[in-house]
């Protein structure tokens, strides 16, 4: 896996909180339902300005779509509405950034899901996500690991 998300963890870095969630098996509840109490505690009590949640399974791929909606609702209502930036970083089939109710979703491609044909046409699958934390300011961008190296 691209992300080390084998168990729940949280780490504070400056004014940002980084949380890993175990979601293998189809979602948070399937992987470890005790994580929900920790998510709710963070949502209600964190003093961080930015909260990053990393998980292997993107919420749109949870076996229970209601759990994905609940996660968005909890994070939006308890963090975003308090002025806290919320990011969900997960693995997917393509590099994609979307937002819903103030929660930003960042999908990173997993190389094992990419065909040779796709890689030949687009080496950006190897881009890395860079997260910059500078005091209360936080940003992110993709950085190319390889310059144009299309396979012919």
mmCIF file of C-alpha atoms in Angstrom, residues 7-145:
data_model
loop_
_atom_site.group_PDB
_atom_site.id
_atom_site.type_symbol
_atom_site.label_atom_id
_atom_site.label_comp_id
_atom_site.label_asym_id
_atom_site.label_seq_id
_atom_site.Cartn_x
_atom_site.Cartn_y
_atom_site.Cartn_z
ATOM 1 C CA UNK A 7 -3.822 0.869 12.458
ATOM 2 C CA UNK A 8 -5.240 4.052 13.951
ATOM 3 C CA UNK A 9 -2.673 6.692 14.842
ATOM 4 C CA UNK A 10 -2.522 10.442 15.303
ATOM 5 C CA UNK A 11 0.433 12.811 15.186
ATOM 6 C CA UNK A 12 0.466 16.556 15.727
ATOM 7 C CA UNK A 13 2.848 18.597 13.559
ATOM 8 C CA UNK A 14 2.702 22.326 14.207
ATOM 9 C CA UNK A 15 -0.954 23.297 13.964
ATOM 10 C CA UNK A 16 -1.845 20.207 11.891
ATOM 11 C CA UNK A 17 -3.086 16.830 13.033
ATOM 12 C CA UNK A 18 -2.292 13.763 10.917
ATOM 13 C CA UNK A 19 -4.529 10.743 11.508
ATOM 14 C CA UNK A 20 -4.305 7.295 9.950
ATOM 15 C CA UNK A 21 -7.439 5.177 9.783
ATOM 16 C CA UNK A 22 -7.604 1.483 9.066
ATOM 17 C CA UNK A 23 -10.204 0.936 6.328
ATOM 18 C CA UNK A 24 -9.260 -2.394 4.790
ATOM 19 C CA UNK A 25 -12.252 -4.675 4.547
ATOM 20 C CA UNK A 26 -14.517 -1.989 3.111
ATOM 21 C CA UNK A 27 -14.625 0.886 5.561
ATOM 22 C CA UNK A 28 -13.894 2.169 9.050
ATOM 23 C CA UNK A 29 -16.524 0.059 10.791
ATOM 24 C CA UNK A 30 -15.469 -3.146 9.017
ATOM 25 C CA UNK A 31 -11.762 -2.630 9.764
ATOM 26 C CA UNK A 32 -12.071 -1.479 13.390
ATOM 27 C CA UNK A 33 -15.319 0.019 14.695
ATOM 28 C CA UNK A 34 -13.524 1.455 17.761
ATOM 29 C CA UNK A 35 -11.975 4.056 15.447
ATOM 30 C CA UNK A 36 -15.319 5.873 15.289
ATOM 31 C CA UNK A 37 -15.067 6.955 18.955
ATOM 32 C CA UNK A 38 -11.585 8.363 18.223
ATOM 33 C CA UNK A 39 -12.810 10.168 15.097
ATOM 34 C CA UNK A 40 -15.675 11.739 17.061
ATOM 35 C CA UNK A 41 -13.290 12.796 19.845
ATOM 36 C CA UNK A 42 -10.985 14.465 17.315
ATOM 37 C CA UNK A 43 -13.926 16.098 15.530
ATOM 38 C CA UNK A 44 -15.276 17.599 18.731
ATOM 39 C CA UNK A 45 -12.103 18.397 20.672
ATOM 40 C CA UNK A 46 -9.132 19.047 18.410
ATOM 41 C CA UNK A 47 -7.494 22.442 18.504
ATOM 42 C CA UNK A 48 -5.597 21.782 15.264
ATOM 43 C CA UNK A 49 -6.076 24.193 12.366
ATOM 44 C CA UNK A 50 -5.751 21.396 9.789
ATOM 45 C CA UNK A 51 -6.668 17.734 10.077
ATOM 46 C CA UNK A 52 -5.430 15.168 7.564
ATOM 47 C CA UNK A 53 -7.003 11.698 7.559
ATOM 48 C CA UNK A 54 -5.112 9.007 5.622
ATOM 49 C CA UNK A 55 -6.755 5.705 4.698
ATOM 50 C CA UNK A 56 -6.262 3.006 2.094
ATOM 51 C CA UNK A 57 -9.890 2.666 0.986
ATOM 52 C CA UNK A 58 -11.411 5.921 -0.310
ATOM 53 C CA UNK A 59 -14.788 6.706 1.276
ATOM 54 C CA UNK A 60 -16.559 6.402 -2.096
ATOM 55 C CA UNK A 61 -15.453 2.741 -2.120
ATOM 56 C CA UNK A 62 -16.732 1.908 1.387
ATOM 57 C CA UNK A 63 -19.020 -1.122 1.345
ATOM 58 C CA UNK A 64 -21.617 0.961 3.190
ATOM 59 C CA UNK A 65 -22.216 4.275 1.410
ATOM 60 C CA UNK A 66 -24.037 5.548 4.508
ATOM 61 C CA UNK A 67 -20.757 5.299 6.436
ATOM 62 C CA UNK A 68 -19.035 7.503 3.839
ATOM 63 C CA UNK A 69 -21.853 10.052 4.155
ATOM 64 C CA UNK A 70 -21.629 9.920 7.955
ATOM 65 C CA UNK A 71 -17.869 10.520 7.859
ATOM 66 C CA UNK A 72 -18.335 13.554 5.607
ATOM 67 C CA UNK A 73 -21.119 14.901 7.810
ATOM 68 C CA UNK A 74 -19.168 14.452 11.064
ATOM 69 C CA UNK A 75 -16.045 16.085 9.656
ATOM 70 C CA UNK A 76 -17.917 18.893 7.914
ATOM 71 C CA UNK A 77 -20.161 19.813 10.837
ATOM 72 C CA UNK A 78 -17.593 19.422 13.613
ATOM 73 C CA UNK A 79 -14.367 20.554 11.950
ATOM 74 C CA UNK A 80 -14.979 22.543 8.765
ATOM 75 C CA UNK A 81 -17.772 24.603 10.341
ATOM 76 C CA UNK A 82 -15.327 25.553 13.145
ATOM 77 C CA UNK A 83 -12.859 26.874 10.559
ATOM 78 C CA UNK A 84 -10.633 23.789 10.530
ATOM 79 C CA UNK A 85 -9.316 22.577 7.173
ATOM 80 C CA UNK A 86 -10.131 18.897 6.594
ATOM 81 C CA UNK A 87 -8.392 16.562 4.153
ATOM 82 C CA UNK A 88 -8.966 12.882 3.419
ATOM 83 C CA UNK A 89 -6.053 11.240 1.623
ATOM 84 C CA UNK A 90 -6.619 7.791 0.190
ATOM 85 C CA UNK A 91 -5.527 5.369 -2.482
ATOM 86 C CA UNK A 92 -7.440 5.095 -5.731
ATOM 87 C CA UNK A 93 -7.195 4.320 -9.407
ATOM 88 C CA UNK A 94 -6.318 7.896 -10.394
ATOM 89 C CA UNK A 95 -4.912 11.136 -9.035
ATOM 90 C CA UNK A 96 -7.941 13.238 -8.157
ATOM 91 C CA UNK A 97 -8.852 16.084 -5.813
ATOM 92 C CA UNK A 98 -12.488 16.805 -4.986
ATOM 93 C CA UNK A 99 -14.380 18.572 -2.206
ATOM 94 C CA UNK A 100 -17.698 17.970 -0.524
ATOM 95 C CA UNK A 101 -19.161 20.095 2.275
ATOM 96 C CA UNK A 102 -15.755 21.621 2.948
ATOM 97 C CA UNK A 103 -13.924 18.297 3.194
ATOM 98 C CA UNK A 104 -11.168 17.894 0.580
ATOM 99 C CA UNK A 105 -10.629 14.410 -0.829
ATOM 100 C CA UNK A 106 -7.219 13.635 -2.318
ATOM 101 C CA UNK A 107 -6.910 10.307 -4.143
ATOM 102 C CA UNK A 108 -3.448 8.993 -4.952
ATOM 103 C CA UNK A 109 -3.017 6.323 -7.615
ATOM 104 C CA UNK A 110 -1.705 2.930 -6.597
ATOM 105 C CA UNK A 111 0.783 1.575 -9.116
ATOM 106 C CA UNK A 112 -0.559 -1.959 -8.892
ATOM 107 C CA UNK A 113 -3.877 -0.644 -10.258
ATOM 108 C CA UNK A 114 -2.288 1.057 -13.279
ATOM 109 C CA UNK A 115 -1.939 -0.662 -16.626
ATOM 110 C CA UNK A 116 1.223 -0.456 -18.733
ATOM 111 C CA UNK A 117 -0.791 1.394 -21.366
ATOM 112 C CA UNK A 118 -1.854 4.060 -18.863
ATOM 113 C CA UNK A 119 1.701 4.429 -17.571
ATOM 114 C CA UNK A 120 3.094 4.790 -21.086
ATOM 115 C CA UNK A 121 0.820 7.773 -21.686
ATOM 116 C CA UNK A 122 1.190 9.451 -18.316
ATOM 117 C CA UNK A 123 4.191 9.198 -16.001
ATOM 118 C CA UNK A 124 2.427 11.532 -13.518
ATOM 119 C CA UNK A 125 1.264 8.364 -11.755
ATOM 120 C CA UNK A 126 4.621 8.644 -10.003
ATOM 121 C CA UNK A 127 3.982 12.159 -8.681
ATOM 122 C CA UNK A 128 4.308 12.490 -4.931
ATOM 123 C CA UNK A 129 1.981 14.461 -2.700
ATOM 124 C CA UNK A 130 3.872 17.141 -0.785
ATOM 125 C CA UNK A 131 2.224 18.635 2.317
ATOM 126 C CA UNK A 132 3.708 21.855 3.674
ATOM 127 C CA UNK A 133 2.974 22.898 7.264
ATOM 128 C CA UNK A 134 4.283 26.357 8.167
ATOM 129 C CA UNK A 135 2.817 27.556 11.447
ATOM 130 C CA UNK A 136 -0.910 27.883 10.822
ATOM 131 C CA UNK A 137 -0.482 27.857 7.043
ATOM 132 C CA UNK A 138 -0.794 24.547 5.255
ATOM 133 C CA UNK A 139 -0.653 23.705 1.585
ATOM 134 C CA UNK A 140 -0.228 20.724 -0.654
ATOM 135 C CA UNK A 141 0.902 20.059 -4.186
ATOM 136 C CA UNK A 142 1.961 17.214 -6.440
ATOM 137 C CA UNK A 143 5.608 17.004 -7.369
ATOM 138 C CA UNK A 144 6.848 15.009 -10.349
ATOM 139 C CA UNK A 145 9.268 12.266 -9.370
#
